């Protein structure tokens, strides 16, 4: 359990996340992932990284139970900083990062794949930000890298999810494959990238990041300020405790009963808190 790194083929490092039951990462998990990504990128023998996960889904975001157990705001601050560090480590990794996504990719998972260089997904993969149902905000920066602006807003406000097929049609997912072919497809793309000169591929990554119109680290940290405000105001706890379904006159979430995918998101929350 945790974060591990392997080298299944020349020039490719595979970083695997495994935090049962749903890959909702504790604070230490985000920092472990960031460290693994930075170490792989700094390895001169590595020319591409594949980011993958074990279990039912790729990532379910932060460990809500950890925040509920903690007194004060230490766990919230730790999760905020840990997520920011992990997302940045994907983006700033010296070599391209291919995300291999299966099952659910929610919350912090969007931060990871939104900052990846390429995404390969299984047919059952779904992507979304149920943040408004969890008393949080954030990662719209990264969802906006996966879908057009108005779709991003609609998905964010409703907590709905998008399928791998939909993201493929928008051009953000490279390939959609059966789940049992996901690893091979991701390694195939990574191998093609890793066949390039190591020094030149690092220059290419730095050049592409340098022309990015959005400073993703600054943009995400701006969003996190509103998450902290929601916690200070008390609305975050109220929404988290009712999975975003409690009626309110002002700022509660919209709920996740709109479709079957969103129901699954709520089930994921319940498993985290069981």
C-alpha positions as protocol buffer text, in pm:
chain_id: "A"
residue {
  index: 1
  type: UNK
  ca { x: 0 y: 0 z: 0 }
}
residue {
  index: 2
  type: UNK
  ca { x: 124 y: 351 z: -80 }
}
residue {
  index: 3
  type: UNK
  ca { x: 322 y: 479 z: -378 }
}
residue {
  index: 4
  type: UNK
  ca { x: 567 y: 257 z: -564 }
}
residue {
  index: 5
  type: UNK
  ca { x: 792 y: 296 z: -868 }
}
residue {
  index: 6
  type: UNK
  ca { x: 891 y: 28 z: -1116 }
}
residue {
  index: 7
  type: UNK
  ca { x: 1081 y: 17 z: -1446 }
}
residue {
  index: 8
  type: UNK
  ca { x: 906 y: -234 z: -1676 }
}
residue {
  index: 9
  type: UNK
  ca { x: 1083 y: -121 z: -1992 }
}
residue {
  index: 10
  type: UNK
  ca { x: 1378 y: 89 z: -2098 }
}
residue {
  index: 11
  type: UNK
  ca { x: 1334 y: 461 z: -2041 }
}
residue {
  index: 12
  type: UNK
  ca { x: 994 y: 428 z: -1870 }
}
residue {
  index: 13
  type: UNK
  ca { x: 915 y: 457 z: -1499 }
}
residue {
  index: 14
  type: UNK
  ca { x: 572 y: 344 z: -1375 }
}
residue {
  index: 15
  type: UNK
  ca { x: 446 y: 513 z: -1057 }
}
residue {
  index: 16
  type: UNK
  ca { x: 160 y: 322 z: -898 }
}
residue {
  index: 17
  type: UNK
  ca { x: -76 y: 461 z: -633 }
}
residue {
  index: 18
  type: UNK
  ca { x: -242 y: 211 z: -397 }
}
residue {
  index: 19
  type: UNK
  ca { x: -446 y: 344 z: -106 }
}
residue {
  index: 20
  type: UNK
  ca { x: -742 y: 107 z: -54 }
}
residue {
  index: 21
  type: UNK
  ca { x: -1032 y: 102 z: -72 }
}
residue {
  index: 22
  type: UNK
  ca { x: -1083 y: 389 z: -319 }
}
residue {
  index: 23
  type: UNK
  ca { x: -746 y: 567 z: -352 }
}
residue {
  index: 24
  type: UNK
  ca { x: -853 y: 862 z: -140 }
}
residue {
  index: 25
  type: UNK
  ca { x: -508 y: 986 z: -45 }
}
residue {
  index: 26
  type: UNK
  ca { x: -408 y: 1098 z: 305 }
}
residue {
  index: 27
  type: UNK
  ca { x: -179 y: 1398 z: 338 }
}
residue {
  index: 28
  type: UNK
  ca { x: 133 y: 1182 z: 343 }
}
residue {
  index: 29
  type: UNK
  ca { x: 13 y: 1006 z: 24 }
}
residue {
  index: 30
  type: UNK
  ca { x: 12 y: 1328 z: -176 }
}
residue {
  index: 31
  type: UNK
  ca { x: 365 y: 1408 z: -62 }
}
residue {
  index: 32
  type: UNK
  ca { x: 484 y: 1052 z: -136 }
}
residue {
  index: 33
  type: UNK
  ca { x: 341 y: 1080 z: -486 }
}
residue {
  index: 34
  type: UNK
  ca { x: 507 y: 1418 z: -542 }
}
residue {
  index: 35
  type: UNK
  ca { x: 842 y: 1282 z: -428 }
}
residue {
  index: 36
  type: UNK
  ca { x: 815 y: 978 z: -655 }
}
residue {
  index: 37
  type: UNK
  ca { x: 730 y: 1193 z: -956 }
}
residue {
  index: 38
  type: UNK
  ca { x: 1017 y: 1432 z: -898 }
}
residue {
  index: 39
  type: UNK
  ca { x: 1263 y: 1146 z: -841 }
}
residue {
  index: 40
  type: UNK
  ca { x: 1157 y: 972 z: -1161 }
}
residue {
  index: 41
  type: UNK
  ca { x: 1187 y: 1292 z: -1361 }
}
residue {
  index: 42
  type: UNK
  ca { x: 1535 y: 1356 z: -1222 }
}
residue {
  index: 43
  type: UNK
  ca { x: 1657 y: 1007 z: -1315 }
}
residue {
  index: 44
  type: UNK
  ca { x: 1866 y: 1044 z: -1634 }
}
residue {
  index: 45
  type: UNK
  ca { x: 1764 y: 693 z: -1742 }
}
residue {
  index: 46
  type: UNK
  ca { x: 1394 y: 786 z: -1743 }
}
residue {
  index: 47
  type: UNK
  ca { x: 1242 y: 955 z: -2048 }
}
residue {
  index: 48
  type: UNK
  ca { x: 872 y: 908 z: -1969 }
}
residue {
  index: 49
  type: UNK
  ca { x: 662 y: 837 z: -1660 }
}
residue {
  index: 50
  type: UNK
  ca { x: 336 y: 640 z: -1647 }
}
residue {
  index: 51
  type: UNK
  ca { x: 111 y: 732 z: -1355 }
}
residue {
  index: 52
  type: UNK
  ca { x: -135 y: 457 z: -1266 }
}
residue {
  index: 53
  type: UNK
  ca { x: -330 y: 313 z: -973 }
}
residue {
  index: 54
  type: UNK
  ca { x: -444 y: -15 z: -825 }
}
residue {
  index: 55
  type: UNK
  ca { x: -796 y: -94 z: -709 }
}
residue {
  index: 56
  type: UNK
  ca { x: -1144 y: 10 z: -818 }
}
residue {
  index: 57
  type: UNK
  ca { x: -1053 y: 354 z: -946 }
}
residue {
  index: 58
  type: UNK
  ca { x: -768 y: 585 z: -1031 }
}
residue {
  index: 59
  type: UNK
  ca { x: -823 y: 844 z: -758 }
}
residue {
  index: 60
  type: UNK
  ca { x: -1104 y: 959 z: -529 }
}
residue {
  index: 61
  type: UNK
  ca { x: -938 y: 1278 z: -407 }
}
residue {
  index: 62
  type: UNK
  ca { x: -844 y: 1351 z: -47 }
}
residue {
  index: 63
  type: UNK
  ca { x: -910 y: 1130 z: 252 }
}
residue {
  index: 64
  type: UNK
  ca { x: -1215 y: 1299 z: 407 }
}
residue {
  index: 65
  type: UNK
  ca { x: -1196 y: 1075 z: 715 }
}
residue {
  index: 66
  type: UNK
  ca { x: -852 y: 1215 z: 793 }
}
residue {
  index: 67
  type: UNK
  ca { x: -986 y: 1569 z: 792 }
}
residue {
  index: 68
  type: UNK
  ca { x: -1287 y: 1478 z: 1006 }
}
residue {
  index: 69
  type: UNK
  ca { x: -1067 y: 1310 z: 1268 }
}
residue {
  index: 70
  type: UNK
  ca { x: -836 y: 1610 z: 1305 }
}
residue {
  index: 71
  type: UNK
  ca { x: -890 y: 1907 z: 1533 }
}
residue {
  index: 72
  type: UNK
  ca { x: -854 y: 2254 z: 1389 }
}
residue {
  index: 73
  type: UNK
  ca { x: -740 y: 2316 z: 1034 }
}
residue {
  index: 74
  type: UNK
  ca { x: -412 y: 2120 z: 1030 }
}
residue {
  index: 75
  type: UNK
  ca { x: -544 y: 1836 z: 814 }
}
residue {
  index: 76
  type: UNK
  ca { x: -713 y: 2076 z: 573 }
}
residue {
  index: 77
  type: UNK
  ca { x: -397 y: 2280 z: 534 }
}
residue {
  index: 78
  type: UNK
  ca { x: -196 y: 1960 z: 492 }
}
residue {
  index: 79
  type: UNK
  ca { x: -432 y: 1831 z: 222 }
}
residue {
  index: 80
  type: UNK
  ca { x: -426 y: 2166 z: 43 }
}
residue {
  index: 81
  type: UNK
  ca { x: -47 y: 2182 z: 41 }
}
residue {
  index: 82
  type: UNK
  ca { x: -8 y: 1813 z: -39 }
}
residue {
  index: 83
  type: UNK
  ca { x: -244 y: 1831 z: -337 }
}
residue {
  index: 84
  type: UNK
  ca { x: -74 y: 2144 z: -465 }
}
residue {
  index: 85
  type: UNK
  ca { x: 264 y: 1972 z: -441 }
}
residue {
  index: 86
  type: UNK
  ca { x: 150 y: 1653 z: -615 }
}
residue {
  index: 87
  type: UNK
  ca { x: -27 y: 1837 z: -896 }
}
residue {
  index: 88
  type: UNK
  ca { x: 281 y: 2056 z: -947 }
}
residue {
  index: 89
  type: UNK
  ca { x: 508 y: 1750 z: -946 }
}
residue {
  index: 90
  type: UNK
  ca { x: 312 y: 1605 z: -1240 }
}
residue {
  index: 91
  type: UNK
  ca { x: 331 y: 1930 z: -1433 }
}
residue {
  index: 92
  type: UNK
  ca { x: 695 y: 2004 z: -1342 }
}
residue {
  index: 93
  type: UNK
  ca { x: 822 y: 1648 z: -1388 }
}
residue {
  index: 94
  type: UNK
  ca { x: 1124 y: 1680 z: -1615 }
}
residue {
  index: 95
  type: UNK
  ca { x: 986 y: 1422 z: -1858 }
}
residue {
  index: 96
  type: UNK
  ca { x: 638 y: 1367 z: -2001 }
}
residue {
  index: 97
  type: UNK
  ca { x: 382 y: 1200 z: -1772 }
}
residue {
  index: 98
  type: UNK
  ca { x: 120 y: 964 z: -1916 }
}
residue {
  index: 99
  type: UNK
  ca { x: -180 y: 909 z: -1687 }
}
residue {
  index: 100
  type: UNK
  ca { x: -340 y: 564 z: -1713 }
}
residue {
  index: 101
  type: UNK
  ca { x: -691 y: 609 z: -1576 }
}
residue {
  index: 102
  type: UNK
  ca { x: -950 y: 345 z: -1487 }
}
residue {
  index: 103
  type: UNK
  ca { x: -1274 y: 364 z: -1293 }
}
residue {
  index: 104
  type: UNK
  ca { x: -1338 y: 689 z: -1112 }
}
residue {
  index: 105
  type: UNK
  ca { x: -1112 y: 992 z: -1138 }
}
residue {
  index: 106
  type: UNK
  ca { x: -1253 y: 1247 z: -896 }
}
residue {
  index: 107
  type: UNK
  ca { x: -1142 y: 1559 z: -710 }
}
residue {
  index: 108
  type: UNK
  ca { x: -768 y: 1540 z: -669 }
}
residue {
  index: 109
  type: UNK
  ca { x: -754 y: 1285 z: -950 }
}
residue {
  index: 110
  type: UNK
  ca { x: -858 y: 1563 z: -1189 }
}
residue {
  index: 111
  type: UNK
  ca { x: -567 y: 1771 z: -1061 }
}
residue {
  index: 112
  type: UNK
  ca { x: -327 y: 1490 z: -1148 }
}
residue {
  index: 113
  type: UNK
  ca { x: -457 y: 1403 z: -1494 }
}
residue {
  index: 114
  type: UNK
  ca { x: -525 y: 1766 z: -1585 }
}
residue {
  index: 115
  type: UNK
  ca { x: -155 y: 1836 z: -1536 }
}
residue {
  index: 116
  type: UNK
  ca { x: -40 y: 1520 z: -1716 }
}
residue {
  index: 117
  type: UNK
  ca { x: 105 y: 1536 z: -2066 }
}
residue {
  index: 118
  type: UNK
  ca { x: -121 y: 1262 z: -2204 }
}
residue {
  index: 119
  type: UNK
  ca { x: -408 y: 1047 z: -2080 }
}
residue {
  index: 120
  type: UNK
  ca { x: -496 y: 690 z: -2171 }
}
residue {
  index: 121
  type: UNK
  ca { x: -823 y: 571 z: -2017 }
}
residue {
  index: 122
  type: UNK
  ca { x: -1022 y: 254 z: -1984 }
}
residue {
  index: 123
  type: UNK
  ca { x: -1376 y: 239 z: -2119 }
}
residue {
  index: 124
  type: UNK
  ca { x: -1520 y: 250 z: -1768 }
}
residue {
  index: 125
  type: UNK
  ca { x: -1331 y: 564 z: -1664 }
}
residue {
  index: 126
  type: UNK
  ca { x: -1528 y: 868 z: -1547 }
}
residue {
  index: 127
  type: UNK
  ca { x: -1394 y: 1212 z: -1461 }
}
residue {
  index: 128
  type: UNK
  ca { x: -1546 y: 1476 z: -1235 }
}
residue {
  index: 129
  type: UNK
  ca { x: -1525 y: 1727 z: -954 }
}
residue {
  index: 130
  type: UNK
  ca { x: -1780 y: 1653 z: -681 }
}
residue {
  index: 131
  type: UNK
  ca { x: -1623 y: 1932 z: -476 }
}
residue {
  index: 132
  type: UNK
  ca { x: -1947 y: 2124 z: -416 }
}
residue {
  index: 133
  type: UNK
  ca { x: -2090 y: 1808 z: -261 }
}
residue {
  index: 134
  type: UNK
  ca { x: -1785 y: 1772 z: -37 }
}
residue {
  index: 135
  type: UNK
  ca { x: -1778 y: 2124 z: 100 }
}
residue {
  index: 136
  type: UNK
  ca { x: -1473 y: 2214 z: -104 }
}
residue {
  index: 137
  type: UNK
  ca { x: -1358 y: 2401 z: -411 }
}
residue {
  index: 138
  type: UNK
  ca { x: -1062 y: 2353 z: -641 }
}
residue {
  index: 139
  type: UNK
  ca { x: -918 y: 2181 z: -949 }
}
residue {
  index: 140
  type: UNK
  ca { x: -1136 y: 2377 z: -1191 }
}
residue {
  index: 141
  type: UNK
  ca { x: -795 y: 2488 z: -1316 }
}
residue {
  index: 142
  type: UNK
  ca { x: -728 y: 2130 z: -1419 }
}
residue {
  index: 143
  type: UNK
  ca { x: -1076 y: 2035 z: -1539 }
}
residue {
  index: 144
  type: UNK
  ca { x: -1053 y: 2334 z: -1773 }
}
residue {
  index: 145
  type: UNK
  ca { x: -756 y: 2161 z: -1937 }
}
residue {
  index: 146
  type: UNK
  ca { x: -975 y: 1859 z: -2016 }
}
residue {
  index: 147
  type: UNK
  ca { x: -1301 y: 2009 z: -2145 }
}
residue {
  index: 148
  type: UNK
  ca { x: -1418 y: 2340 z: -2297 }
}
residue {
  index: 149
  type: UNK
  ca { x: -1488 y: 2630 z: -2063 }
}
residue {
  index: 150
  type: UNK
  ca { x: -1868 y: 2618 z: -2051 }
}
residue {
  index: 151
  type: UNK
  ca { x: -1875 y: 2242 z: -2011 }
}
residue {
  index: 152
  type: UNK
  ca { x: -1623 y: 2274 z: -1729 }
}
residue {
  index: 153
  type: UNK
  ca { x: -1853 y: 2517 z: -1550 }
}
residue {
  index: 154
  type: UNK
  ca { x: -2161 y: 2298 z: -1596 }
}
residue {
  index: 155
  type: UNK
  ca { x: -1976 y: 1990 z: -1469 }
}
residue {
  index: 156
  type: UNK
  ca { x: -1837 y: 2185 z: -1174 }
}
residue {
  index: 157
  type: UNK
  ca { x: -2167 y: 2340 z: -1066 }
}
residue {
  index: 158
  type: UNK
  ca { x: -2363 y: 2015 z: -1095 }
}
residue {
  index: 159
  type: UNK
  ca { x: -2095 y: 1771 z: -970 }
}
residue {
  index: 160
  type: UNK
  ca { x: -2166 y: 1556 z: -1275 }
}
residue {
  index: 161
  type: UNK
  ca { x: -1902 y: 1338 z: -1437 }
}
residue {
  index: 162
  type: UNK
  ca { x: -1782 y: 1294 z: -1796 }
}
residue {
  index: 163
  type: UNK
  ca { x: -1689 y: 962 z: -1952 }
}
residue {
  index: 164
  type: UNK
  ca { x: -1357 y: 869 z: -2108 }
}
residue {
  index: 165
  type: UNK
  ca { x: -1532 y: 861 z: -2445 }
}
residue {
  index: 166
  type: UNK
  ca { x: -1656 y: 1217 z: -2401 }
}
residue {
  index: 167
  type: UNK
  ca { x: -1309 y: 1340 z: -2309 }
}
residue {
  index: 168
  type: UNK
  ca { x: -1166 y: 1155 z: -2607 }
}
residue {
  index: 169
  type: UNK
  ca { x: -1405 y: 1345 z: -2833 }
}
residue {
  index: 170
  type: UNK
  ca { x: -1285 y: 1671 z: -2677 }
}
residue {
  index: 171
  type: UNK
  ca { x: -927 y: 1571 z: -2753 }
}
residue {
  index: 172
  type: UNK
  ca { x: -796 y: 1543 z: -2396 }
}
residue {
  index: 173
  type: UNK
  ca { x: -782 y: 1162 z: -2380 }
}
residue {
  index: 174
  type: UNK
  ca { x: -537 y: 1002 z: -2622 }
}
residue {
  index: 175
  type: UNK
  ca { x: -696 y: 655 z: -2634 }
}
residue {
  index: 176
  type: UNK
  ca { x: -989 y: 472 z: -2476 }
}
residue {
  index: 177
  type: UNK
  ca { x: -937 y: 98 z: -2436 }
}
residue {
  index: 178
  type: UNK
  ca { x: -1086 y: -199 z: -2249 }
}
residue {
  index: 179
  type: UNK
  ca { x: -964 y: -205 z: -1890 }
}
residue {
  index: 180
  type: UNK
  ca { x: -753 y: -517 z: -1942 }
}
residue {
  index: 181
  type: UNK
  ca { x: -565 y: -336 z: -2220 }
}
residue {
  index: 182
  type: UNK
  ca { x: -502 y: -13 z: -2026 }
}
residue {
  index: 183
  type: UNK
  ca { x: -153 y: -90 z: -1899 }
}
residue {
  index: 184
  type: UNK
  ca { x: -32 y: -206 z: -2239 }
}
residue {
  index: 185
  type: UNK
  ca { x: -178 y: 100 z: -2411 }
}
residue {
  index: 186
  type: UNK
  ca { x: -18 y: 339 z: -2162 }
}
residue {
  index: 187
  type: UNK
  ca { x: 317 y: 163 z: -2185 }
}
residue {
  index: 188
  type: UNK
  ca { x: 291 y: 167 z: -2563 }
}
residue {
  index: 189
  type: UNK
  ca { x: 254 y: 544 z: -2570 }
}
residue {
  index: 190
  type: UNK
  ca { x: 523 y: 588 z: -2305 }
}
residue {
  index: 191
  type: UNK
  ca { x: 759 y: 367 z: -2502 }
}
residue {
  index: 192
  type: UNK
  ca { x: 707 y: 574 z: -2814 }
}
residue {
  index: 193
  type: UNK
  ca { x: 790 y: 890 z: -2617 }
}
residue {
  index: 194
  type: UNK
  ca { x: 1085 y: 725 z: -2442 }
}
residue {
  index: 195
  type: UNK
  ca { x: 1237 y: 637 z: -2780 }
}
residue {
  index: 196
  type: UNK
  ca { x: 1326 y: 1004 z: -2821 }
}
residue {
  index: 197
  type: UNK
  ca { x: 1657 y: 1152 z: -2706 }
}
residue {
  index: 198
  type: UNK
  ca { x: 1645 y: 1204 z: -2328 }
}
residue {
  index: 199
  type: UNK
  ca { x: 1797 y: 1551 z: -2329 }
}
residue {
  index: 200
  type: UNK
  ca { x: 1576 y: 1669 z: -2612 }
}
residue {
  index: 201
  type: UNK
  ca { x: 1255 y: 1532 z: -2459 }
}
residue {
  index: 202
  type: UNK
  ca { x: 1335 y: 1729 z: -2141 }
}
residue {
  index: 203
  type: UNK
  ca { x: 1384 y: 2043 z: -2345 }
}
residue {
  index: 204
  type: UNK
  ca { x: 1052 y: 1977 z: -2518 }
}
residue {
  index: 205
  type: UNK
  ca { x: 869 y: 1940 z: -2185 }
}
residue {
  index: 206
  type: UNK
  ca { x: 1020 y: 2263 z: -2053 }
}
residue {
  index: 207
  type: UNK
  ca { x: 940 y: 2448 z: -2377 }
}
residue {
  index: 208
  type: UNK
  ca { x: 576 y: 2337 z: -2382 }
}
residue {
  index: 209
  type: UNK
  ca { x: 529 y: 2428 z: -2015 }
}
residue {
  index: 210
  type: UNK
  ca { x: 689 y: 2764 z: -2085 }
}
residue {
  index: 211
  type: UNK
  ca { x: 428 y: 2859 z: -2349 }
}
residue {
  index: 212
  type: UNK
  ca { x: 132 y: 2745 z: -2138 }
}
residue {
  index: 213
  type: UNK
  ca { x: -115 y: 3037 z: -2114 }
}
residue {
  index: 214
  type: UNK
  ca { x: -214 y: 2943 z: -1755 }
}
residue {
  index: 215
  type: UNK
  ca { x: 15 y: 2929 z: -1452 }
}
residue {
  index: 216
  type: UNK
  ca { x: -145 y: 2614 z: -1315 }
}
residue {
  index: 217
  type: UNK
  ca { x: 24 y: 2629 z: -974 }
}
residue {
  index: 218
  type: UNK
  ca { x: -82 y: 2989 z: -907 }
}
residue {
  index: 219
  type: UNK
  ca { x: -429 y: 2931 z: -1047 }
}
residue {
  index: 220
  type: UNK
  ca { x: -492 y: 2628 z: -826 }
}
residue {
  index: 221
  type: UNK
  ca { x: -360 y: 2801 z: -514 }
}
residue {
  index: 222
  type: UNK
  ca { x: -603 y: 3085 z: -584 }
}
residue {
  index: 223
  type: UNK
  ca { x: -890 y: 2834 z: -589 }
}
residue {
  index: 224
  type: UNK
  ca { x: -773 y: 2679 z: -262 }
}
residue {
  index: 225
  type: UNK
  ca { x: -819 y: 3009 z: -84 }
}
residue {
  index: 226
  type: UNK
  ca { x: -1194 y: 2975 z: -137 }
}
residue {
  index: 227
  type: UNK
  ca { x: -1187 y: 2621 z: 3 }
}
residue {
  index: 228
  type: UNK
  ca { x: -1033 y: 2758 z: 322 }
}
residue {
  index: 229
  type: UNK
  ca { x: -1296 y: 3033 z: 337 }
}
residue {
  index: 230
  type: UNK
  ca { x: -1569 y: 2769 z: 306 }
}
residue {
  index: 231
  type: UNK
  ca { x: -1420 y: 2586 z: 603 }
}
residue {
  index: 232
  type: UNK
  ca { x: -1386 y: 2898 z: 815 }
}
residue {
  index: 233
  type: UNK
  ca { x: -1749 y: 2991 z: 745 }
}
residue {
  index: 234
  type: UNK
  ca { x: -1878 y: 2649 z: 852 }
}
residue {
  index: 235
  type: UNK
  ca { x: -2048 y: 2570 z: 523 }
}
residue {
  index: 236
  type: UNK
  ca { x: -1787 y: 2309 z: 434 }
}
residue {
  index: 237
  type: UNK
  ca { x: -1865 y: 2091 z: 738 }
}
residue {
  index: 238
  type: UNK
  ca { x: -2239 y: 2127 z: 684 }
}
residue {
  index: 239
  type: UNK
  ca { x: -2217 y: 2016 z: 323 }
}
residue {
  index: 240
  type: UNK
  ca { x: -1970 y: 1734 z: 391 }
}
residue {
  index: 241
  type: UNK
  ca { x: -2186 y: 1592 z: 668 }
}
residue {
  index: 242
  type: UNK
  ca { x: -2488 y: 1562 z: 434 }
}
residue {
  index: 243
  type: UNK
  ca { x: -2304 y: 1474 z: 110 }
}
residue {
  index: 244
  type: UNK
  ca { x: -2419 y: 1805 z: -36 }
}
residue {
  index: 245
  type: UNK
  ca { x: -2787 y: 1715 z: -26 }
}
residue {
  index: 246
  type: UNK
  ca { x: -2912 y: 1934 z: 259 }
}
residue {
  index: 247
  type: UNK
  ca { x: -3138 y: 2224 z: 153 }
}
residue {
  index: 248
  type: UNK
  ca { x: -2995 y: 2566 z: 211 }
}
residue {
  index: 249
  type: UNK
  ca { x: -3077 y: 2918 z: 102 }
}
residue {
  index: 250
  type: UNK
  ca { x: -2730 y: 3012 z: -5 }
}
residue {
  index: 251
  type: UNK
  ca { x: -2424 y: 2804 z: -71 }
}
residue {
  index: 252
  type: UNK
  ca { x: -2482 y: 2431 z: -25 }
}
residue {
  index: 253
  type: UNK
  ca { x: -2397 y: 2189 z: -308 }
}
residue {
  index: 254
  type: UNK
  ca { x: -2643 y: 2060 z: -563 }
}
residue {
  index: 255
  type: UNK
  ca { x: -2633 y: 1690 z: -473 }
}
residue {
  index: 256
  type: UNK
  ca { x: -2524 y: 1401 z: -687 }
}
residue {
  index: 257
  type: UNK
  ca { x: -2847 y: 1217 z: -764 }
}
residue {
  index: 258
  type: UNK
  ca { x: -2876 y: 1354 z: -1117 }
}
residue {
  index: 259
  type: UNK
  ca { x: -2730 y: 1046 z: -1283 }
}
residue {
  index: 260
  type: UNK
  ca { x: -2588 y: 704 z: -1213 }
}
residue {
  index: 261
  type: UNK
  ca { x: -2227 y: 820 z: -1235 }
}
residue {
  index: 262
  type: UNK
  ca { x: -2288 y: 1085 z: -974 }
}
residue {
  index: 263
  type: UNK
  ca { x: -2455 y: 827 z: -748 }
}
residue {
  index: 264
  type: UNK
  ca { x: -2131 y: 631 z: -767 }
}
residue {
  index: 265
  type: UNK
  ca { x: -1942 y: 943 z: -659 }
}
residue {
  index: 266
  type: UNK
  ca { x: -2154 y: 963 z: -345 }
}
residue {
  index: 267
  type: UNK
  ca { x: -2097 y: 592 z: -279 }
}
residue {
  index: 268
  type: UNK
  ca { x: -1724 y: 661 z: -297 }
}
residue {
  index: 269
  type: UNK
  ca { x: -1761 y: 930 z: -31 }
}
residue {
  index: 270
  type: UNK
  ca { x: -1955 y: 693 z: 193 }
}
residue {
  index: 271
  type: UNK
  ca { x: -1685 y: 427 z: 161 }
}
residue {
  index: 272
  type: UNK
  ca { x: -1423 y: 679 z: 264 }
}
residue {
  index: 273
  type: UNK
  ca { x: -1621 y: 759 z: 576 }
}
residue {
  index: 274
  type: UNK
  ca { x: -1726 y: 403 z: 668 }
}
